[in-house]
Amino acid sequence: MSGADQARHAAAARAGLSIVVPVYNEAAGLARLHADLIELARHLQGRRALSCEVVYVDDGSNDGTLAVARALPAAGLDVQVVSLSRNFGKEAALLAGLDHARLGAVVFMDGDGQHPPALIETLVAHWLDDDCDVVYTAKAHRSNESLTRRIAVKAFYLLLNWGVRTKIPEDAGDFRLLSPRAARALRQLPERNRFFKGLASWIGFRQKRIDYDPAPRSGGRSTWNFRSLMGLSLNGLTSFSLAPLRIATMLGLLLAALALLYGGEIVYETVVYGESVPGYPSVFVGVMVLGGVQLIMLGVLGEYIGKVLFEIKGRPVYFVAEHELKHDAKRDTKLDVTMHDAAE
Ligand code: UDP
Ligand code: MG
């Protein structure tokens, strides 16, 4: 490593690393995760002089997760516990974590043990050694998922990325690292309706993909079901792409063209052969098709209008009920933290 490289490296490491963990009813596995994070923080401190903090965002759990999180020791890293006033959903919890993260770089990871803490070291290496800004992880394969789910995922990303310049990578998860400047960029995005995977790739900078095998959940169960996944997909789609509206336009054009051809044929047959086309069934089918398509497209329009209403109301994305910060007991000097908003 050259001297300049070393200086740059040291400057980046001085910024520190905040690890944001949204937790919703994860009391069972939290102590285990924290022990792993402590070990990781010690390792990073020793090898790279990188200071860490962890920000647990309790998303209105009702199983004692908050009490468990509060009791976690700040040894080798600072610990913040942010508790939201109710369950706001994972995307809101991630934003709360991002807002409270005090150090330069930010890692987002799940609190259910599916995101291996050991992988953070790899993410950090790509940030510090290769100058990557957004290091995101993707499932190496989906062979353990059902065929219908895989097809649905494919269709979702096809629609999402249709005709847009900044494609959102397929299969990317929420487990990712953002360099200080990428985290700053993400903080500047004003929208309330957050789709983190999309936003983190939309901001640009140097992006890097890492494949990994997610572990099974350490305890509890996934809160996602078919309905909430549909909700998230629709949300992602309508916040990121105008494809559904474009499809409406194209479908309209196609139907109009078909109607024109069919109308032409009717006129032709009446004039040339003198046949009057029997009307009732064809009219019926036509009305049904048109009515159905129009209702669907009204629904699509409604989704977008709802989104506009939601943004215009400008409500906060979450409320913090309690916030606690524990400084690392063993470190003699407090972290030299320049709060991000103070720095800007
Ligand atoms: N989570 C959250 N709020 C919620 C639902 C989930 O903060 O309303 C957290 C959850 O505790 C976990 C992460 O988000 O740390 C991922 O959730 P889950 O494991 O249910 O999702 P999956 O891994 O199935 O995508
Ligand atoms: Mg999970």
Short mmCIF file of C-alpha atoms and ligand atoms in Angstrom, two decimals:
data_model
loop_
_atom_site.label_atom_id
_atom_site.label_comp_id
_atom_site.label_asym_id
_atom_site.label_seq_id
_atom_site.Cartn_x
_atom_site.Cartn_y
_atom_site.Cartn_z
CA MET A 1 0.00 0.00 0.00
CA SER A 2 1.38 3.44 -0.88
CA GLY A 3 1.58 6.24 1.67
CA ALA A 4 -1.30 8.12 0.07
CA ASP A 5 -3.41 4.99 0.12
CA GLN A 6 -2.63 4.46 3.75
CA ALA A 7 -3.60 8.01 4.67
CA ARG A 8 -6.88 7.73 2.75
CA HIS A 9 -7.54 4.39 4.37
CA ALA A 10 -6.91 5.77 7.84
CA ALA A 11 -9.13 8.78 7.20
CA ALA A 12 -11.96 6.52 6.04
CA ALA A 13 -11.56 4.22 9.03
CA ARG A 14 -11.64 7.20 11.41
CA ALA A 15 -15.16 7.92 10.20
CA GLY A 16 -16.28 4.75 11.95
CA LEU A 17 -19.10 2.37 11.24
CA SER A 18 -22.70 2.33 12.46
CA ILE A 19 -24.51 -0.99 12.27
CA VAL A 20 -28.27 -0.52 12.03
CA VAL A 21 -30.43 -3.45 13.11
CA PRO A 22 -34.23 -3.20 12.95
CA VAL A 23 -35.80 -5.63 15.39
CA TYR A 24 -39.40 -6.67 15.69
CA ASN A 25 -40.08 -9.48 18.17
CA GLU A 26 -36.53 -10.81 18.05
CA ALA A 27 -36.01 -11.26 21.79
CA ALA A 28 -34.91 -14.85 21.34
CA GLY A 29 -31.89 -14.29 19.13
CA LEU A 30 -30.78 -10.81 20.04
CA ALA A 31 -28.20 -11.64 22.73
CA ARG A 32 -26.52 -14.08 20.36
CA LEU A 33 -26.37 -11.51 17.58
CA HIS A 34 -24.99 -8.90 19.96
CA ALA A 35 -22.23 -11.24 21.13
CA ASP A 36 -21.24 -11.77 17.48
CA LEU A 37 -21.27 -8.03 16.85
CA ILE A 38 -19.07 -7.36 19.88
CA GLU A 39 -16.54 -9.84 18.60
CA LEU A 40 -16.69 -8.32 15.15
CA ALA A 41 -16.25 -4.80 16.53
CA ARG A 42 -13.16 -5.84 18.49
CA HIS A 43 -11.75 -7.45 15.41
CA LEU A 44 -12.37 -4.39 13.24
CA GLN A 45 -10.91 -2.13 15.90
CA GLY A 46 -7.80 -4.25 16.15
CA ARG A 47 -7.20 -4.87 12.47
CA ARG A 48 -8.39 -1.65 10.88
CA ALA A 49 -8.68 0.84 13.76
CA LEU A 50 -12.35 1.11 12.84
CA SER A 51 -14.68 2.12 15.67
CA CYS A 52 -18.18 0.73 15.63
CA GLU A 53 -21.55 1.37 17.13
CA VAL A 54 -24.72 -0.63 16.82
CA VAL A 55 -28.15 0.96 16.57
CA TYR A 56 -31.01 -1.34 17.51
CA VAL A 57 -34.34 0.00 16.36
CA ASP A 58 -37.15 -1.67 18.25
CA ASP A 59 -40.09 -1.48 15.89
CA GLY A 60 -42.86 -1.69 18.50
CA SER A 61 -42.17 -5.29 19.53
CA ASN A 62 -44.50 -6.91 22.02
CA ASP A 63 -42.28 -9.73 23.27
CA GLY A 64 -39.76 -8.01 25.51
CA THR A 65 -37.27 -7.27 22.74
CA LEU A 66 -36.82 -3.75 24.10
CA ALA A 67 -35.86 -4.98 27.59
CA VAL A 68 -33.38 -7.43 26.08
CA ALA A 69 -31.87 -4.73 23.88
CA ARG A 70 -31.52 -2.34 26.81
CA ALA A 71 -29.62 -4.90 28.84
CA LEU A 72 -27.03 -5.51 26.11
CA PRO A 73 -23.51 -4.47 27.17
CA ALA A 74 -21.61 -1.70 25.40
CA ALA A 75 -18.30 -3.52 25.29
CA GLY A 76 -16.04 -2.85 22.34
CA LEU A 77 -18.70 -0.75 20.64
CA ASP A 78 -21.26 1.94 21.47
CA VAL A 79 -24.85 0.78 21.71
CA GLN A 80 -27.92 2.80 20.85
CA VAL A 81 -31.42 1.56 21.45
CA VAL A 82 -34.12 3.48 19.64
CA SER A 83 -37.64 2.40 20.40
CA LEU A 84 -40.43 3.46 18.08
CA SER A 85 -43.85 4.38 19.39
CA ARG A 86 -45.50 1.47 17.56
CA ASN A 87 -44.85 -0.99 14.79
CA PHE A 88 -44.11 1.11 11.71
CA GLY A 89 -42.69 -1.60 9.48
CA LYS A 90 -39.15 -2.48 8.49
CA GLU A 91 -38.59 0.33 6.00
CA ALA A 92 -39.50 2.94 8.63
CA ALA A 93 -37.28 1.20 11.19
CA LEU A 94 -34.38 1.31 8.74
CA LEU A 95 -34.89 5.03 8.27
CA ALA A 96 -35.00 5.58 12.04
CA GLY A 97 -31.71 3.70 12.28
CA LEU A 98 -30.16 5.76 9.50
CA ASP A 99 -31.28 8.97 11.19
CA HIS A 100 -29.70 7.93 14.50
CA ALA A 101 -26.48 6.47 13.12
CA ARG A 102 -23.71 8.80 14.29
CA LEU A 103 -20.68 7.36 12.54
CA GLY A 104 -19.60 7.68 8.93
CA ALA A 105 -20.36 4.43 7.20
CA VAL A 106 -23.59 2.54 7.78
CA VAL A 107 -24.38 -1.16 7.60
CA PHE A 108 -27.99 -2.35 7.54
CA MET A 109 -28.66 -5.88 8.72
CA ASP A 110 -31.58 -7.96 9.99
CA GLY A 111 -31.81 -8.92 13.64
CA ASP A 112 -33.01 -12.45 13.05
CA GLY A 113 -29.65 -14.10 12.42
CA GLN A 114 -30.20 -14.47 8.68
CA HIS A 115 -27.48 -11.98 7.88
CA PRO A 116 -24.16 -13.39 9.08
CA PRO A 117 -22.23 -10.74 11.07
CA ALA A 118 -18.97 -12.23 9.82
CA LEU A 119 -19.83 -11.00 6.33
CA ILE A 120 -19.61 -7.41 7.55
CA GLU A 121 -15.85 -7.70 7.48
CA THR A 122 -16.02 -8.47 3.78
CA LEU A 123 -18.31 -5.49 3.21
CA VAL A 124 -15.89 -3.28 5.12
CA ALA A 125 -12.97 -4.60 3.08
CA HIS A 126 -14.71 -3.60 -0.17
CA TRP A 127 -15.38 -0.16 1.24
CA LEU A 128 -11.90 0.53 2.63
CA ASP A 129 -9.70 -1.40 0.20
CA ASP A 130 -11.61 -1.09 -3.07
CA ASP A 131 -13.29 2.27 -2.47
CA CYS A 132 -16.77 0.93 -3.05
CA ASP A 133 -19.65 3.08 -1.81
CA VAL A 134 -22.60 0.73 -1.76
CA VAL A 135 -21.70 -2.88 -1.04
CA TYR A 136 -24.90 -4.89 -1.23
CA THR A 137 -25.52 -8.55 -0.72
CA ALA A 138 -27.64 -10.78 -2.89
CA LYS A 139 -28.94 -14.27 -2.36
CA ALA A 140 -26.58 -16.61 -4.17
CA HIS A 141 -29.49 -18.77 -5.27
CA ARG A 142 -33.18 -19.20 -4.68
CA SER A 143 -33.32 -22.94 -5.04
CA ASN A 144 -34.99 -23.27 -1.63
CA GLU A 145 -37.94 -21.15 -2.75
CA SER A 146 -41.01 -22.34 -4.58
CA LEU A 147 -41.28 -22.00 -8.35
CA THR A 148 -44.27 -19.66 -8.15
CA ARG A 149 -42.35 -17.37 -5.82
CA ARG A 150 -39.35 -17.33 -8.12
CA ILE A 151 -41.55 -16.53 -11.11
CA ALA A 152 -43.29 -13.76 -9.17
CA VAL A 153 -39.93 -12.26 -8.19
CA LYS A 154 -38.72 -12.39 -11.80
CA ALA A 155 -41.89 -10.70 -13.04
CA PHE A 156 -41.63 -8.03 -10.36
CA TYR A 157 -38.08 -7.04 -11.30
CA LEU A 158 -38.86 -7.20 -15.00
CA LEU A 159 -41.66 -4.69 -14.52
CA LEU A 160 -39.66 -2.60 -12.07
CA ASN A 161 -36.66 -2.28 -14.37
CA TRP A 162 -38.60 -1.89 -17.57
CA GLY A 163 -37.19 1.01 -19.55
CA VAL A 164 -35.44 2.70 -16.63
CA ARG A 165 -31.86 3.84 -16.60
CA THR A 166 -30.86 2.88 -13.08
CA LYS A 167 -31.81 -0.75 -12.83
CA ILE A 168 -32.48 -2.10 -9.37
CA PRO A 169 -30.45 -5.27 -9.05
CA GLU A 170 -32.47 -8.43 -8.85
CA ASP A 171 -32.25 -10.43 -5.61
CA ALA A 172 -30.45 -7.70 -3.70
CA GLY A 173 -31.29 -7.78 -0.01
CA ASP A 174 -31.35 -5.13 2.66
CA PHE A 175 -28.03 -6.34 4.08
CA ARG A 176 -25.64 -3.69 2.77
CA LEU A 177 -22.92 -1.22 3.61
CA LEU A 178 -22.99 2.45 2.63
CA SER A 179 -19.85 4.55 2.64
CA PRO A 180 -20.09 7.93 4.41
CA ARG A 181 -20.87 9.83 1.22
CA ALA A 182 -23.46 7.26 0.12
CA ALA A 183 -25.10 7.41 3.56
CA ARG A 184 -25.18 11.21 3.28
CA ALA A 185 -26.83 10.91 -0.12
CA LEU A 186 -29.43 8.50 1.20
CA ARG A 187 -30.24 10.91 4.03
CA GLN A 188 -30.95 13.65 1.53
CA LEU A 189 -33.76 11.79 -0.20
CA PRO A 190 -36.93 13.46 1.01
CA GLU A 191 -39.58 10.88 0.27
CA ARG A 192 -41.56 9.29 3.03
CA ASN A 193 -42.38 6.21 1.12
CA ARG A 194 -39.16 4.33 1.39
CA PHE A 195 -38.03 1.38 -0.64
CA PHE A 196 -34.48 1.06 0.60
CA LYS A 197 -33.20 -1.42 -1.94
CA GLY A 198 -34.29 0.88 -4.72
CA LEU A 199 -33.04 4.09 -3.15
CA ALA A 200 -29.62 2.66 -2.31
CA SER A 201 -29.07 1.74 -5.93
CA TRP A 202 -30.68 4.91 -7.30
CA ILE A 203 -28.14 7.16 -5.56
CA GLY A 204 -25.37 5.71 -7.71
CA PHE A 205 -21.70 5.91 -6.66
CA ARG A 206 -19.62 2.78 -6.85
CA GLN A 207 -21.83 -0.21 -6.28
CA LYS A 208 -20.59 -3.68 -5.55
CA ARG A 209 -22.48 -6.93 -5.36
CA ILE A 210 -21.63 -9.79 -2.99
CA ASP A 211 -23.34 -13.16 -3.16
CA TYR A 212 -24.03 -15.07 0.01
CA ASP A 213 -26.25 -17.81 1.41
CA PRO A 214 -28.68 -16.43 3.98
CA ALA A 215 -28.80 -18.50 7.17
CA PRO A 216 -32.11 -19.78 8.49
CA ARG A 217 -33.83 -17.58 11.06
CA SER A 218 -32.34 -17.95 14.56
CA GLY A 219 -35.77 -17.82 16.20
CA GLY A 220 -39.22 -16.28 15.89
CA ARG A 221 -40.78 -16.19 12.49
CA SER A 222 -40.79 -14.09 9.39
CA THR A 223 -43.39 -11.38 9.44
CA TRP A 224 -43.83 -11.43 5.71
CA ASN A 225 -46.78 -13.19 4.22
CA PHE A 226 -48.25 -13.15 0.75
CA ARG A 227 -50.27 -9.99 1.43
CA SER A 228 -47.48 -7.93 2.91
CA LEU A 229 -45.11 -9.04 0.14
CA MET A 230 -47.69 -7.96 -2.43
CA GLY A 231 -47.93 -4.65 -0.59
CA LEU A 232 -44.17 -4.15 -0.59
CA SER A 233 -43.94 -5.06 -4.28
CA LEU A 234 -46.70 -2.66 -5.24
CA ASN A 235 -45.07 0.00 -3.15
CA GLY A 236 -41.68 -0.57 -4.71
CA LEU A 237 -43.18 -0.61 -8.15
CA THR A 238 -45.20 2.57 -7.83
CA SER A 239 -42.42 4.47 -6.06
CA PHE A 240 -39.85 3.56 -8.62
CA SER A 241 -41.42 3.11 -11.97
CA LEU A 242 -44.09 4.48 -14.22
CA ALA A 243 -44.27 1.16 -16.05
CA PRO A 244 -47.84 0.36 -14.91
CA LEU A 245 -49.07 3.69 -16.31
CA ARG A 246 -47.21 3.08 -19.52
CA ILE A 247 -48.79 -0.35 -19.78
CA ALA A 248 -52.19 1.30 -19.42
CA THR A 249 -51.44 3.59 -22.34
CA MET A 250 -50.20 0.75 -24.49
CA LEU A 251 -53.12 -1.49 -23.64
CA GLY A 252 -55.47 1.35 -24.51
CA LEU A 253 -53.78 1.83 -27.85
CA LEU A 254 -53.87 -1.89 -28.58
CA LEU A 255 -57.57 -2.17 -27.73
CA ALA A 256 -58.40 0.89 -29.82
CA ALA A 257 -56.52 -0.60 -32.77
CA LEU A 258 -58.35 -3.89 -32.42
CA ALA A 259 -61.70 -2.09 -32.19
CA LEU A 260 -60.86 -0.14 -35.33
CA LEU A 261 -60.03 -3.33 -37.25
CA TYR A 262 -63.14 -5.08 -36.02
CA GLY A 263 -65.32 -2.08 -36.81
CA GLY A 264 -63.82 -1.93 -40.26
CA GLU A 265 -64.61 -5.57 -40.82
CA ILE A 266 -68.25 -5.06 -39.77
CA VAL A 267 -68.67 -2.13 -42.14
CA TYR A 268 -67.00 -4.11 -44.92
CA GLU A 269 -69.26 -7.12 -44.45
CA THR A 270 -72.40 -5.01 -44.31
CA VAL A 271 -71.54 -2.95 -47.40
CA VAL A 272 -70.04 -5.70 -49.57
CA TYR A 273 -72.06 -8.78 -48.57
CA GLY A 274 -75.10 -7.06 -47.15
CA GLU A 275 -74.83 -9.18 -44.01
CA SER A 276 -75.80 -7.66 -40.75
CA VAL A 277 -73.45 -8.97 -38.09
CA PRO A 278 -75.25 -10.54 -35.12
CA GLY A 279 -74.57 -8.07 -32.34
CA TYR A 280 -75.49 -9.15 -28.86
CA PRO A 281 -72.60 -11.50 -27.85
CA SER A 282 -69.83 -9.44 -29.42
CA VAL A 283 -71.09 -6.25 -27.79
CA PHE A 284 -71.28 -8.03 -24.48
CA VAL A 285 -67.69 -9.30 -24.68
CA GLY A 286 -66.46 -5.92 -25.82
CA VAL A 287 -68.12 -4.11 -22.95
CA MET A 288 -66.80 -6.59 -20.41
CA VAL A 289 -63.22 -6.40 -21.69
CA LEU A 290 -63.24 -2.63 -21.82
CA GLY A 291 -64.91 -2.32 -18.43
CA GLY A 292 -62.38 -4.67 -16.83
CA VAL A 293 -59.38 -2.96 -18.34
CA GLN A 294 -60.69 0.45 -17.32
CA LEU A 295 -61.26 -0.62 -13.75
CA ILE A 296 -57.76 -2.07 -13.48
CA MET A 297 -56.24 1.09 -14.86
CA LEU A 298 -58.30 3.25 -12.53
CA GLY A 299 -56.89 1.18 -9.70
CA VAL A 300 -53.37 1.75 -10.97
CA LEU A 301 -53.99 5.49 -11.21
CA GLY A 302 -55.41 5.35 -7.69
CA GLU A 303 -52.19 3.79 -6.40
CA TYR A 304 -50.19 6.72 -7.71
CA ILE A 305 -52.65 9.32 -6.47
CA GLY A 306 -52.62 7.66 -3.06
CA LYS A 307 -48.85 7.91 -3.09
CA VAL A 308 -49.00 11.61 -3.90
CA LEU A 309 -51.49 12.17 -1.08
CA PHE A 310 -49.24 10.27 1.30
CA GLU A 311 -46.20 12.36 0.39
CA ILE A 312 -48.12 15.63 0.46
CA LYS A 313 -49.39 15.08 3.98
CA GLY A 314 -45.77 15.11 5.06
CA ARG A 315 -46.24 13.09 8.21
CA PRO A 316 -43.13 11.84 9.98
CA VAL A 317 -42.26 8.30 8.99
CA TYR A 318 -41.95 7.18 12.62
CA PHE A 319 -42.01 8.47 16.19
CA VAL A 320 -39.33 7.70 18.72
CA ALA A 321 -40.71 6.75 22.13
CA GLU A 322 -37.39 6.25 23.87
CA HIS A 323 -33.76 6.59 22.94
CA GLU A 324 -30.75 5.39 24.85
CA LEU A 325 -27.06 5.68 24.06
CA LYS A 326 -24.45 3.67 25.93
CA HIS A 327 -20.80 4.50 25.40
CA ASP A 328 -18.30 1.74 25.16
CA ALA A 329 -17.18 1.27 28.77
CA LYS A 330 -13.64 0.18 27.89
CA ARG A 331 -12.72 2.99 25.55
CA ASP A 332 -11.24 5.88 27.52
CA THR A 333 -11.97 8.59 24.98
CA LYS A 334 -15.46 9.04 23.68
CA LEU A 335 -15.83 8.60 19.95
CA ASP A 336 -15.08 11.76 18.07
CA VAL A 337 -18.51 12.01 16.59
CA THR A 338 -19.50 14.74 14.22
CA MET A 339 -23.23 14.35 14.01
CA HIS A 340 -24.18 14.19 10.39
CA ASP A 341 -26.57 17.11 10.58
CA ALA A 342 -24.07 19.22 12.46
CA ALA A 343 -21.49 18.51 9.76
CA GLU A 344 -23.74 19.53 6.89
N1 UDP B 1 -38.79 -6.11 11.13
C1 UDP B 1 -39.10 -4.86 11.62
N2 UDP B 1 -40.40 -4.41 11.57
C2 UDP B 1 -41.39 -5.19 11.03
C3 UDP B 1 -41.05 -6.44 10.49
C4 UDP B 1 -39.74 -6.87 10.54
O1 UDP B 1 -38.24 -4.14 12.12
O2 UDP B 1 -42.53 -4.72 11.01
C5 UDP B 1 -37.38 -6.59 11.19
C6 UDP B 1 -37.21 -7.98 11.77
O3 UDP B 1 -37.09 -7.96 13.16
C7 UDP B 1 -35.93 -8.45 11.12
C8 UDP B 1 -35.97 -7.77 9.77
O4 UDP B 1 -36.88 -6.68 9.88
O5 UDP B 1 -34.79 -8.01 11.83
C9 UDP B 1 -36.40 -8.73 8.67
O6 UDP B 1 -37.66 -9.25 8.95
P1 UDP B 1 -38.08 -10.74 8.56
O7 UDP B 1 -37.04 -11.70 9.01
O8 UDP B 1 -39.46 -10.91 9.07
O9 UDP B 1 -38.09 -10.65 6.99
P2 UDP B 1 -37.44 -11.68 5.94
O10 UDP B 1 -36.08 -12.07 6.45
O11 UDP B 1 -38.37 -12.83 5.90
O12 UDP B 1 -37.37 -10.88 4.69
MG MG B 2 -35.54 -12.73 8.10
#
